[in-house]
Coordinates of C-alpha atoms in Angstrom, one line a residue:
Chain D
M1 CA -34.3 -43.4 -33.2
R2 CA -31.0 -42.3 -31.5
F3 CA -31.2 -39.9 -28.6
V4 CA -30.0 -36.5 -29.6
P5 CA -29.3 -33.8 -27.0
F6 CA -30.7 -30.3 -27.9
L7 CA -28.0 -27.7 -28.1
P8 CA -29.0 -24.1 -28.1
A9 CA -26.9 -21.8 -30.4
N10 CA -25.8 -19.6 -27.4
V11 CA -25.4 -20.9 -23.9
P12 CA -26.1 -17.9 -21.6
E13 CA -23.0 -16.9 -19.8
N14 CA -24.1 -17.7 -16.3
R15 CA -25.3 -21.2 -17.0
P16 CA -22.5 -23.5 -17.5
G17 CA -24.7 -26.4 -18.4
V18 CA -26.3 -27.6 -21.6
P19 CA -29.9 -28.4 -21.2
L20 CA -30.8 -32.0 -22.0
F21 CA -34.2 -33.1 -23.3
L22 CA -35.4 -36.3 -21.7
C23 CA -37.3 -37.5 -24.6
L24 CA -36.1 -39.0 -27.9
V25 CA -35.9 -36.3 -30.5
P26 CA -36.6 -37.5 -34.0
C27 CA -34.9 -35.3 -36.7
G28 CA -37.0 -32.2 -36.8
F29 CA -39.3 -31.6 -33.9
P30 CA -39.4 -32.4 -30.1
S31 CA -42.8 -34.0 -29.2
P32 CA -44.9 -31.3 -27.5
A33 CA -46.2 -33.9 -25.2
D34 CA -42.8 -34.8 -23.9
G35 CA -40.8 -31.5 -23.8
Y36 CA -39.2 -31.5 -20.3
V37 CA -35.8 -30.3 -19.4
E38 CA -34.4 -32.9 -16.9
D39 CA -30.9 -32.1 -16.1
E40 CA -27.8 -30.1 -17.2
I41 CA -24.3 -31.2 -18.2
D42 CA -21.7 -29.1 -16.3
L43 CA -18.6 -29.9 -18.3
H44 CA -16.4 -28.6 -15.6
R45 CA -17.8 -30.9 -13.0
V46 CA -17.7 -33.9 -15.4
L47 CA -14.1 -33.4 -16.5
I48 CA -12.6 -32.0 -13.3
P49 CA -14.4 -33.6 -10.2
N50 CA -11.3 -32.7 -8.0
P51 CA -10.4 -29.1 -8.9
E52 CA -8.1 -28.6 -6.0
S53 CA -5.9 -31.5 -7.0
T54 CA -6.2 -31.2 -10.8
I55 CA -4.0 -29.2 -13.2
V56 CA -3.9 -28.8 -17.0
M57 CA -0.8 -29.4 -19.0
E58 CA 0.1 -29.0 -22.6
A59 CA 1.5 -32.0 -24.5
A60 CA 4.7 -31.7 -26.5
G61 CA 6.4 -34.1 -28.9
D62 CA 4.9 -37.2 -30.5
S63 CA 5.9 -39.9 -28.1
M64 CA 2.2 -40.8 -27.5
V65 CA 0.6 -40.5 -31.0
E66 CA -0.7 -43.9 -31.0
A67 CA -2.8 -43.2 -28.1
N68 CA -4.4 -40.2 -29.9
L69 CA -2.3 -37.8 -27.8
V70 CA -0.4 -35.2 -29.9
A71 CA 1.6 -32.0 -29.4
G72 CA -0.6 -29.1 -28.5
D73 CA -3.3 -31.2 -26.7
R74 CA -4.3 -30.2 -23.3
L75 CA -4.1 -32.9 -20.7
I76 CA -6.3 -32.8 -17.6
V77 CA -4.1 -34.3 -14.8
D78 CA -5.7 -35.4 -11.6
C79 CA -3.0 -35.7 -9.0
S80 CA -5.2 -37.2 -6.3
L81 CA -5.7 -40.4 -8.3
D82 CA -3.4 -43.3 -7.7
P83 CA -1.1 -44.2 -10.7
V84 CA -2.5 -47.6 -11.6
P85 CA -0.8 -49.7 -14.5
G86 CA -2.7 -49.1 -17.7
R87 CA -3.3 -45.4 -17.1
I88 CA -1.5 -42.5 -18.8
V89 CA 0.5 -40.7 -16.3
I90 CA 2.5 -37.5 -15.9
A91 CA 6.0 -38.2 -14.4
A92 CA 9.1 -36.1 -13.6
V93 CA 12.0 -37.8 -15.2
D94 CA 15.5 -36.4 -15.6
G95 CA 14.4 -32.9 -14.8
E96 CA 11.5 -32.9 -17.2
F97 CA 7.7 -33.7 -17.2
T98 CA 6.9 -36.6 -19.4
V99 CA 3.6 -38.1 -20.4
K100 CA 3.6 -41.8 -20.8
R101 CA 1.5 -45.0 -20.2
L102 CA 2.3 -46.7 -17.0
I103 CA 2.4 -50.5 -17.4
K104 CA 3.5 -53.3 -15.2
R105 CA 5.3 -56.3 -16.8
R106 CA 6.7 -59.3 -14.9
G107 CA 6.8 -57.3 -11.7
R108 CA 8.5 -54.2 -13.1
Y109 CA 7.0 -50.8 -13.5
I110 CA 7.6 -49.3 -17.0
L111 CA 6.9 -45.9 -18.5
K112 CA 5.9 -46.8 -22.0
P113 CA 5.5 -44.5 -25.0
E114 CA 2.8 -45.0 -27.5
N115 CA 5.2 -44.6 -30.5
S116 CA 7.5 -47.3 -31.7
A117 CA 10.2 -44.7 -32.4
Y118 CA 10.6 -44.2 -28.6
P119 CA 12.1 -46.4 -26.0
E120 CA 10.5 -47.7 -22.8
R121 CA 11.9 -46.8 -19.4
D122 CA 11.9 -49.2 -16.4
I123 CA 11.3 -47.1 -13.4
T124 CA 11.0 -49.8 -10.7
G125 CA 12.6 -48.3 -7.6
D126 CA 14.1 -45.4 -9.4
E127 CA 14.2 -42.5 -7.0
N128 CA 14.9 -40.0 -9.7
V129 CA 11.4 -40.7 -11.1
E130 CA 8.3 -39.1 -9.5
I131 CA 4.9 -39.9 -10.8
R132 CA 3.0 -36.7 -10.4
G133 CA -0.5 -37.5 -11.5
V134 CA -2.9 -39.3 -13.8
V135 CA -4.2 -38.0 -17.2
T136 CA -8.0 -38.3 -17.2
Y137 CA -8.8 -36.5 -20.3
I138 CA -7.1 -35.5 -23.4
I139 CA -8.4 -32.3 -25.0
H140 CA -7.8 -32.2 -28.7
K141 CA -9.0 -29.2 -30.8
A142 CA -10.9 -30.5 -33.8
Chain C
M1 CA -14.9 -22.7 8.5
S2 CA -16.7 -21.0 11.3
R3 CA -15.2 -18.6 13.9
H4 CA -18.1 -18.7 16.1
A5 CA -17.5 -19.8 19.7
K6 CA -16.2 -23.4 19.4
T7 CA -15.2 -25.8 22.1
Q8 CA -11.5 -26.1 22.5
P9 CA -10.0 -29.0 20.5
A10 CA -8.2 -31.8 22.1
L11 CA -4.9 -30.9 20.2
W12 CA -4.0 -28.2 17.7
G13 CA -1.9 -28.7 14.5
L14 CA -0.1 -26.1 12.7
L15 CA 0.7 -26.9 9.1
D16 CA 2.8 -24.7 7.0
C17 CA 4.5 -25.0 3.6
N18 CA 8.3 -25.1 3.5
N19 CA 9.8 -22.1 1.8
F20 CA 6.4 -21.6 0.2
Y21 CA 7.2 -19.3 -2.8
A22 CA 10.4 -21.2 -3.5
S23 CA 8.4 -24.5 -3.4
C24 CA 5.8 -23.2 -5.7
E25 CA 8.5 -22.3 -8.3
K26 CA 10.2 -25.8 -7.9
A27 CA 6.8 -27.6 -8.2
F28 CA 6.7 -26.9 -11.9
R29 CA 10.5 -27.1 -12.6
P30 CA 11.6 -30.7 -12.0
D31 CA 15.0 -29.6 -13.4
L32 CA 15.5 -27.5 -10.2
I33 CA 15.0 -30.4 -7.7
G34 CA 17.9 -30.2 -5.3
K35 CA 19.1 -26.8 -6.6
P36 CA 19.3 -23.5 -4.9
I37 CA 16.8 -20.9 -6.0
V38 CA 15.6 -17.5 -4.6
V39 CA 12.4 -15.5 -5.2
L40 CA 12.6 -11.7 -5.3
S41 CA 10.1 -9.2 -3.9
N42 CA 8.0 -6.6 -5.8
N43 CA 10.3 -4.8 -8.3
D44 CA 13.0 -7.5 -7.9
G45 CA 14.3 -5.6 -4.9
C46 CA 14.9 -8.1 -2.0
I47 CA 15.1 -11.9 -1.6
V48 CA 11.8 -13.0 0.0
A49 CA 12.2 -16.8 -0.4
R50 CA 15.0 -19.2 -0.5
S51 CA 15.1 -22.9 -1.2
A52 CA 16.8 -25.1 1.4
E53 CA 19.8 -25.2 -0.8
A54 CA 19.9 -21.5 -1.2
K55 CA 19.7 -21.1 2.6
A56 CA 22.6 -23.5 3.0
L57 CA 24.7 -21.1 0.9
G58 CA 24.3 -18.5 3.5
I59 CA 21.9 -16.2 1.4
K60 CA 19.9 -14.1 3.9
M61 CA 16.2 -13.5 3.9
G62 CA 15.4 -9.9 2.9
E63 CA 18.7 -9.3 1.4
P64 CA 18.6 -6.8 -1.4
A65 CA 19.1 -8.7 -4.7
F66 CA 22.0 -6.6 -5.8
K67 CA 24.0 -7.1 -2.7
A68 CA 23.6 -10.9 -3.1
A69 CA 24.5 -10.7 -6.8
D70 CA 27.9 -12.1 -6.3
I71 CA 26.9 -15.3 -4.4
L72 CA 24.0 -15.8 -6.8
R73 CA 26.2 -15.8 -9.8
R74 CA 29.0 -17.8 -8.2
H75 CA 26.6 -20.7 -7.3
R76 CA 24.3 -20.4 -10.3
V77 CA 21.4 -19.7 -8.1
E78 CA 18.2 -19.4 -10.2
V79 CA 16.3 -16.3 -9.5
F80 CA 12.6 -15.7 -9.9
S81 CA 10.5 -12.6 -9.6
S82 CA 7.4 -13.1 -7.4
N83 CA 4.6 -14.7 -9.2
Y84 CA 1.6 -13.9 -6.9
E85 CA -1.0 -15.5 -9.2
L86 CA 0.7 -18.8 -8.9
Y87 CA 1.4 -18.6 -5.2
G88 CA -2.2 -17.6 -4.5
D89 CA -3.6 -20.5 -6.6
L90 CA -1.3 -23.1 -4.9
S91 CA -2.2 -21.7 -1.5
R92 CA -5.8 -22.1 -2.3
R93 CA -5.2 -25.7 -3.4
V94 CA -3.4 -26.5 -0.2
M95 CA -6.1 -25.1 1.9
R96 CA -9.0 -26.8 0.0
N97 CA -7.2 -30.1 0.1
L98 CA -6.9 -29.8 3.9
D99 CA -10.5 -28.6 4.3
K100 CA -11.6 -32.0 3.1
L101 CA -9.6 -33.8 5.6
A102 CA -9.8 -31.6 8.9
D103 CA -11.3 -28.7 10.6
I104 CA -8.9 -25.9 9.6
E105 CA -8.3 -22.2 10.2
Q106 CA -6.3 -20.5 7.6
Y107 CA -3.8 -18.2 9.2
S108 CA -1.7 -16.9 6.3
I109 CA -1.0 -17.6 2.7
D110 CA 0.9 -20.8 3.5
E111 CA 0.0 -21.7 7.1
C112 CA -3.1 -23.0 8.8
F113 CA -4.2 -24.2 12.1
I114 CA -5.9 -27.6 12.5
R115 CA -8.4 -28.4 15.2
M116 CA -8.0 -32.0 16.2
G117 CA -10.9 -33.6 18.0
S118 CA -10.3 -36.4 20.5
A119 CA -10.6 -39.1 17.8
M120 CA -7.9 -37.4 15.5
A121 CA -5.8 -36.5 18.5
V122 CA -5.4 -40.1 19.6
Q123 CA -3.7 -40.7 16.2
A124 CA -2.1 -37.3 15.9
E125 CA 1.1 -38.6 14.3
A126 CA -0.7 -40.6 11.7
A127 CA -3.0 -37.7 10.9
A128 CA -0.1 -35.2 10.6
K129 CA 1.8 -37.6 8.2
E130 CA -1.3 -38.1 6.2
F131 CA -1.8 -34.4 5.8
K132 CA 1.7 -34.0 4.7
R133 CA 1.5 -36.9 2.3
V134 CA -1.8 -35.7 0.7
I135 CA -0.6 -32.1 0.1
Q136 CA 2.8 -33.4 -1.5
K137 CA 0.8 -35.7 -3.7
N138 CA -2.1 -33.4 -4.7
V139 CA -0.4 -30.1 -4.8
W140 CA 3.3 -30.9 -5.2
I141 CA 4.2 -28.7 -2.2
P142 CA 6.3 -30.0 0.8
V143 CA 4.9 -29.0 4.3
S144 CA 5.7 -29.5 7.9
V145 CA 3.2 -30.2 10.6
G146 CA 3.6 -29.6 14.4
V147 CA 1.0 -30.7 16.9
G148 CA 0.5 -29.6 20.6
S149 CA -2.2 -28.8 23.1
T150 CA -2.3 -25.2 22.2
R151 CA -1.6 -23.1 19.2
T152 CA 1.7 -21.8 20.6
L153 CA 2.8 -25.3 21.3
A154 CA 1.7 -26.5 17.8
K155 CA 4.0 -23.7 16.5
V156 CA 6.9 -24.8 18.6
A157 CA 6.5 -28.4 17.3
N158 CA 6.1 -27.1 13.7
H159 CA 9.3 -25.2 14.0
L160 CA 11.2 -28.2 15.3
A161 CA 9.7 -30.5 12.8
K162 CA 10.9 -28.3 10.0
K163 CA 14.4 -27.9 11.5
S164 CA 14.9 -31.6 12.0
G165 CA 13.8 -32.4 8.5
Q166 CA 11.4 -35.0 9.8
G167 CA 8.5 -32.8 8.8
V168 CA 6.1 -33.9 11.5
L169 CA 6.3 -33.6 15.3
V170 CA 3.7 -34.2 18.0
L171 CA 4.3 -32.8 21.4
R172 CA 1.8 -34.3 23.9
P173 CA 1.1 -32.6 27.3
G174 CA 3.2 -34.0 30.1
S175 CA 5.6 -35.8 27.7
A176 CA 9.3 -35.9 27.8
E177 CA 9.4 -34.9 24.1
L178 CA 7.5 -31.6 25.1
E179 CA 10.0 -30.8 27.8
D180 CA 12.9 -31.4 25.5
A181 CA 11.3 -29.4 22.7
L182 CA 10.8 -26.4 25.0
E183 CA 14.5 -26.7 26.1
R184 CA 15.6 -26.7 22.5
T185 CA 13.5 -23.8 21.4
S186 CA 15.0 -20.3 21.9
V187 CA 12.6 -17.8 23.3
E188 CA 12.9 -15.6 20.3
D189 CA 11.4 -18.3 18.1
V190 CA 8.2 -18.6 20.2
W191 CA 5.1 -17.3 18.6
G192 CA 4.5 -13.7 19.5
I193 CA 7.8 -13.1 21.1
G194 CA 10.4 -12.0 18.6
R195 CA 13.7 -10.2 18.9
R196 CA 12.6 -7.1 20.8
F197 CA 10.9 -9.0 23.6
A198 CA 13.6 -11.7 23.5
K199 CA 16.2 -8.9 24.4
R200 CA 14.0 -7.9 27.4
L201 CA 13.6 -11.4 28.6
L202 CA 17.3 -11.8 28.6
R203 CA 17.6 -9.6 31.6
Y204 CA 15.6 -12.0 33.5
G205 CA 17.5 -15.0 32.4
V206 CA 14.8 -16.2 30.1
T207 CA 16.4 -17.6 27.0
T208 CA 14.5 -20.8 26.2
A209 CA 10.8 -21.6 25.7
R210 CA 11.1 -23.7 28.9
H211 CA 12.2 -20.7 30.9
L212 CA 9.4 -18.7 29.5
R213 CA 6.8 -21.4 30.4
D214 CA 8.0 -21.4 33.9
M215 CA 8.0 -17.6 34.2
D216 CA 5.7 -16.0 36.7
P217 CA 2.6 -14.8 34.7
D218 CA 2.4 -11.5 36.5
L219 CA 6.0 -10.9 35.7
A220 CA 5.3 -11.8 32.1
L221 CA 2.5 -9.3 32.1
R222 CA 4.8 -6.6 33.2
V223 CA 7.7 -7.4 30.8
L224 CA 5.7 -8.5 27.8
T225 CA 2.2 -7.1 28.0
V226 CA -1.0 -9.1 28.0
V227 CA -0.1 -10.8 24.7
G228 CA 3.2 -12.1 26.2
Q229 CA 1.3 -13.3 29.3
R230 CA -1.1 -15.2 27.1
T231 CA 1.9 -16.8 25.4
V232 CA 3.2 -18.1 28.8
L233 CA -0.1 -19.6 29.6
E234 CA -0.3 -21.2 26.2
L235 CA 3.2 -22.7 26.7
R236 CA 1.6 -24.3 29.8
G237 CA -1.0 -25.9 27.8
E238 CA -3.9 -23.4 28.6
Q239 CA -5.7 -22.4 25.4
C240 CA -6.3 -18.6 25.4
I241 CA -5.3 -17.2 22.0
T242 CA -8.2 -17.0 19.6
L243 CA -7.8 -15.4 16.2
D244 CA -10.5 -13.1 17.0
D245 CA -8.5 -11.4 19.7
P246 CA -8.4 -7.6 19.5
G247 CA -4.6 -8.2 20.0
V248 CA -4.4 -9.6 16.6
V249 CA -6.3 -6.8 14.6
R250 CA -3.7 -4.9 12.8
K251 CA -2.7 -1.4 13.9
T252 CA -1.0 -0.2 10.8
L253 CA -1.1 -0.9 7.1
V254 CA 1.7 0.0 4.8
S255 CA 2.1 0.0 1.1
S256 CA 5.5 1.0 -0.3
R257 CA 8.0 0.0 -2.9
S258 CA 11.2 1.0 -4.2
F259 CA 11.3 2.3 -7.8
G260 CA 12.8 0.7 -10.9
S261 CA 14.8 4.0 -11.4
K262 CA 15.2 7.1 -9.3
I263 CA 12.3 9.5 -9.5
S264 CA 12.6 13.3 -9.5
R265 CA 9.4 14.8 -10.9
K266 CA 6.9 15.6 -8.4
S267 CA 4.1 14.4 -10.7
D268 CA 5.6 10.9 -10.9
L269 CA 5.9 10.8 -7.1
A270 CA 2.3 11.8 -6.8
E271 CA 1.2 9.0 -9.1
S272 CA 3.2 6.5 -7.1
L273 CA 1.7 7.7 -3.9
A274 CA -1.7 7.5 -5.4
M275 CA -1.1 3.9 -6.2
H276 CA 0.0 3.1 -2.8
A277 CA -2.9 4.9 -1.3
S278 CA -5.3 2.9 -3.5
I279 CA -3.7 -0.3 -2.5
A280 CA -3.9 0.6 1.2
A281 CA -7.6 1.6 0.7
E282 CA -8.4 -1.7 -0.9
K283 CA -6.7 -3.7 1.9
L284 CA -8.6 -1.6 4.5
R285 CA -11.9 -2.4 2.8
R286 CA -10.9 -6.1 2.5
E287 CA -10.3 -6.2 6.3
G288 CA -13.3 -4.1 7.3
L289 CA -11.2 -1.3 8.7
L290 CA -11.2 2.5 8.5
A291 CA -8.2 4.8 8.8
S292 CA -7.9 8.1 10.5
V293 CA -4.5 9.1 9.6
I294 CA -2.4 8.7 6.5
H295 CA 1.3 9.1 6.4
V296 CA 3.2 9.5 3.2
F297 CA 6.9 9.2 2.8
C298 CA 9.6 9.2 0.1
S299 CA 13.2 8.4 0.6
T300 CA 16.5 8.8 -1.3
S301 CA 19.0 6.1 -1.7
L302 CA 19.1 3.7 1.2
F303 CA 22.4 2.1 0.2
G304 CA 25.4 3.6 -1.3
D305 CA 27.7 6.5 -0.3
E306 CA 25.3 9.2 0.9
P307 CA 23.2 8.8 4.0
G308 CA 19.4 8.3 3.4
R309 CA 17.2 11.3 3.4
S310 CA 13.4 11.3 3.4
I311 CA 10.4 13.5 3.1
G312 CA 7.1 12.8 4.6
T313 CA 4.2 14.1 6.6
R314 CA 0.9 12.9 8.1
V315 CA -2.6 13.9 7.2
S316 CA -5.6 13.5 9.5
L317 CA -8.8 12.5 7.7
P318 CA -11.8 14.5 9.0
V319 CA -13.8 11.3 8.9
P320 CA -12.3 7.8 9.2
A321 CA -12.2 6.3 5.7
N322 CA -11.3 3.6 3.5
D323 CA -12.4 4.7 0.2
T324 CA -9.8 5.1 -2.6
L325 CA -10.8 8.6 -3.7
T326 CA -10.4 10.0 -0.1
L327 CA -7.1 8.4 0.5
V328 CA -5.6 9.3 -2.9
S329 CA -6.5 12.9 -2.5
A330 CA -5.2 12.9 1.0
S331 CA -1.9 11.6 -0.3
R332 CA -1.7 14.3 -2.9
A333 CA -2.3 16.9 -0.3
A334 CA 0.3 15.4 1.9
L335 CA 2.9 15.5 -0.9
D336 CA 2.0 19.1 -1.7
S337 CA 2.9 20.1 1.8
C338 CA 6.2 18.3 2.2
F339 CA 7.7 18.0 -1.4
R340 CA 11.4 18.8 -1.8
P341 CA 13.5 17.9 -4.8
G342 CA 14.8 14.4 -4.7
P343 CA 15.7 12.2 -6.5
Y344 CA 13.9 9.4 -4.7
I345 CA 14.3 5.7 -4.8
K346 CA 11.3 4.7 -2.7
A347 CA 7.9 5.9 -1.8
G348 CA 5.0 4.7 0.3
V349 CA 1.9 5.2 2.4
M350 CA 1.1 4.0 5.8
V351 CA -2.3 4.3 7.4
V352 CA -2.7 4.4 11.1
E353 CA -5.3 4.7 13.9
L354 CA -7.4 2.0 12.3
A355 CA -10.8 1.1 13.6
E356 CA -13.2 -1.8 12.6
K357 CA -15.9 -0.4 10.5
C358 CA -18.7 -2.4 12.3
R359 CA -17.6 -1.2 15.8
R360 CA -17.3 2.5 15.1
Q361 CA -19.5 5.2 16.4
L362 CA -20.4 8.0 13.9
T363 CA -18.8 11.3 14.4
L364 CA -20.8 14.4 14.3
L365 CA -19.3 15.2 10.9
E366 CA -20.6 11.9 9.5
A367 CA -24.0 12.3 11.0
C368 CA -24.4 15.5 8.9
A369 CA -22.5 14.1 6.0
P370 CA -23.9 14.7 2.5
P371 CA -25.8 11.8 0.9
E372 CA -22.8 11.0 -1.4
G373 CA -21.5 8.8 1.3
G374 CA -23.7 5.9 0.2
Q375 CA -22.9 6.4 -3.4
R376 CA -19.2 6.5 -2.6
Q377 CA -19.4 3.1 -0.9
A378 CA -21.3 1.7 -3.9
L379 CA -18.6 3.0 -6.1
M380 CA -15.9 1.4 -4.0
E381 CA -17.7 -1.9 -4.1
A382 CA -17.9 -1.7 -7.9
F383 CA -14.1 -0.9 -7.9
D384 CA -13.3 -4.0 -5.9
V385 CA -15.6 -6.3 -7.9
I386 CA -14.2 -5.2 -11.3
N387 CA -10.6 -5.4 -10.0
A388 CA -11.1 -8.7 -8.5
K389 CA -12.5 -10.2 -11.7
Y390 CA -10.1 -8.5 -14.3
G391 CA -7.0 -8.0 -12.2
R392 CA -5.8 -5.3 -10.0
D393 CA -5.8 -1.8 -11.3
T394 CA -8.2 -2.5 -14.2
I395 CA -10.1 0.4 -12.6
R396 CA -8.1 3.0 -10.9
T397 CA -8.1 6.8 -10.3
A398 CA -6.7 9.1 -12.9
A399 CA -4.2 10.1 -10.3
Q400 CA -2.5 6.7 -10.4
G401 CA -1.3 7.2 -14.0
A402 CA -1.1 5.0 -17.1
R403 CA 0.7 1.8 -17.0
G404 CA 4.4 1.8 -18.0
A405 CA 5.1 4.8 -15.9
P406 CA 8.8 4.9 -14.9
W407 CA 8.3 3.6 -11.4
H408 CA 6.3 0.5 -12.4
M409 CA 7.5 -2.9 -11.0
K410 CA 10.2 -4.8 -12.8
R411 CA 9.2 -8.4 -12.8
S412 CA 11.6 -9.6 -15.3
K413 CA 12.1 -13.2 -14.1
K414 CA 8.4 -14.1 -13.4
S415 CA 7.5 -17.7 -14.0
P416 CA 4.6 -18.7 -16.2
N417 CA 1.1 -18.8 -14.6
Y418 CA 1.1 -22.6 -14.9
T419 CA -2.2 -23.2 -13.1
T420 CA -4.2 -20.1 -14.0
D421 CA -3.4 -19.2 -17.6
W422 CA -4.4 -21.6 -20.6
E423 CA -1.6 -20.2 -22.6
E424 CA 1.1 -20.7 -20.0
L425 CA 0.6 -24.3 -19.0
A426 CA 3.6 -26.6 -18.0
K427 CA 4.5 -29.0 -20.9
A428 CA 5.0 -32.7 -20.8
G429 CA 6.8 -34.5 -23.6

């Protein structure tokens, strides 16, 4: 039986967390013998562990659609993280903010879109490019 | 961050943000890198911040915007209205990032002192560079860091670090760099001196920080008062300034602004003064102070063909106060007693004879005060909590008038609240 977290219909305003039942909950009823609230999920703490270095940005355009990142999505950007190849980053390029995946190929650093219609950009040693932060979560409204 | 008695640190650092408001605006506008920008005060009146490029064009701090209009247009200087929400948020980020790295004491919206223990002091240059690197990376704000054996010397170092463009400067006691730095710093730029004292010091041949350091402390006491004497001692490396000094508690508090358009009606003036009285009251409460006297003033055109004229008067409060209702009604009474037809372009309120709430002795009047005193305080606390949560002026006295009154601030070129408003986020394509 899969573990199902219990979601109350209304989370009281002052409690950011969502109570989690420790036990397995078969569809229907929690076991009276096991009912025990163990911990809470604080979404803010999970998604933004470094609030003093994190900003939220809004995605524009469709250059990253193949990474499930579309216009209107909110991006959680942690500027304290180091831009490591493989991660999606925010960069300031040609006077604009852009969101792309940073890759390293044959010793060159490249900003790679996730949409075949867009070109890559080699940024190795380019002083006009500033990597500003790493995208840690993409918030997409269902 | 405790202010209780602490042992003196081995070295002091002073970190401050370069052209803070301008840097905040540029942080979210990569298209403005390398470009001149200015930020205007409340009501788009005066220039309160300039980027380095704007400074280089000769644009002066505090200059009324309309006077600089020509140069702004000619060089396509981008102009911003003050965005206090943004600056406040970025300031918090700077301070919180630093707080994780060092023992800091915030001094203003964009400056803080750093207490360096002996371990950090040994590597002061590396530490200072690291602070600068971290703030630039995590908050996108450029800063300068100066280090010295006292706060005053840290400020000297900071000033030179900024001027040289290096961004970091450490002046160790007894070093040649320290002597050189004091020689190169004009006395007017020393913390706590300023233009008025600098003029006095000129008579004694004291023009550089080095001269000031070498000045006889008793002479310094006579020419500059005890605050100036402490500055001399600090320049010598003797730590004696603490931020809890009575010399640092404010003596006056002003709230004033120029209007969007000239005001003639007494009722409009009264509303404006009520607003300023309310702002002053809130600031007093925040600083734990009470005022005994409130001045109100209104002036006619400050620039232009006719000489300026003003009306104003002072009102003594029977009991020192910091509550909004008392100050607002005092401001109304003051205006009633001195009003003459205008039109006026500026009004404001100044409160003086300030005392710390906790240190005060009750006057006889208060000892006999009606019980409403406690209720009034509770009301004020509620005011402050609501206004802090929902924004200034959510709750205000009826005297302050509805929004959109003719004298309300123009903030036509305010940037989006990139970091505090879900609907105003910066975009990445």
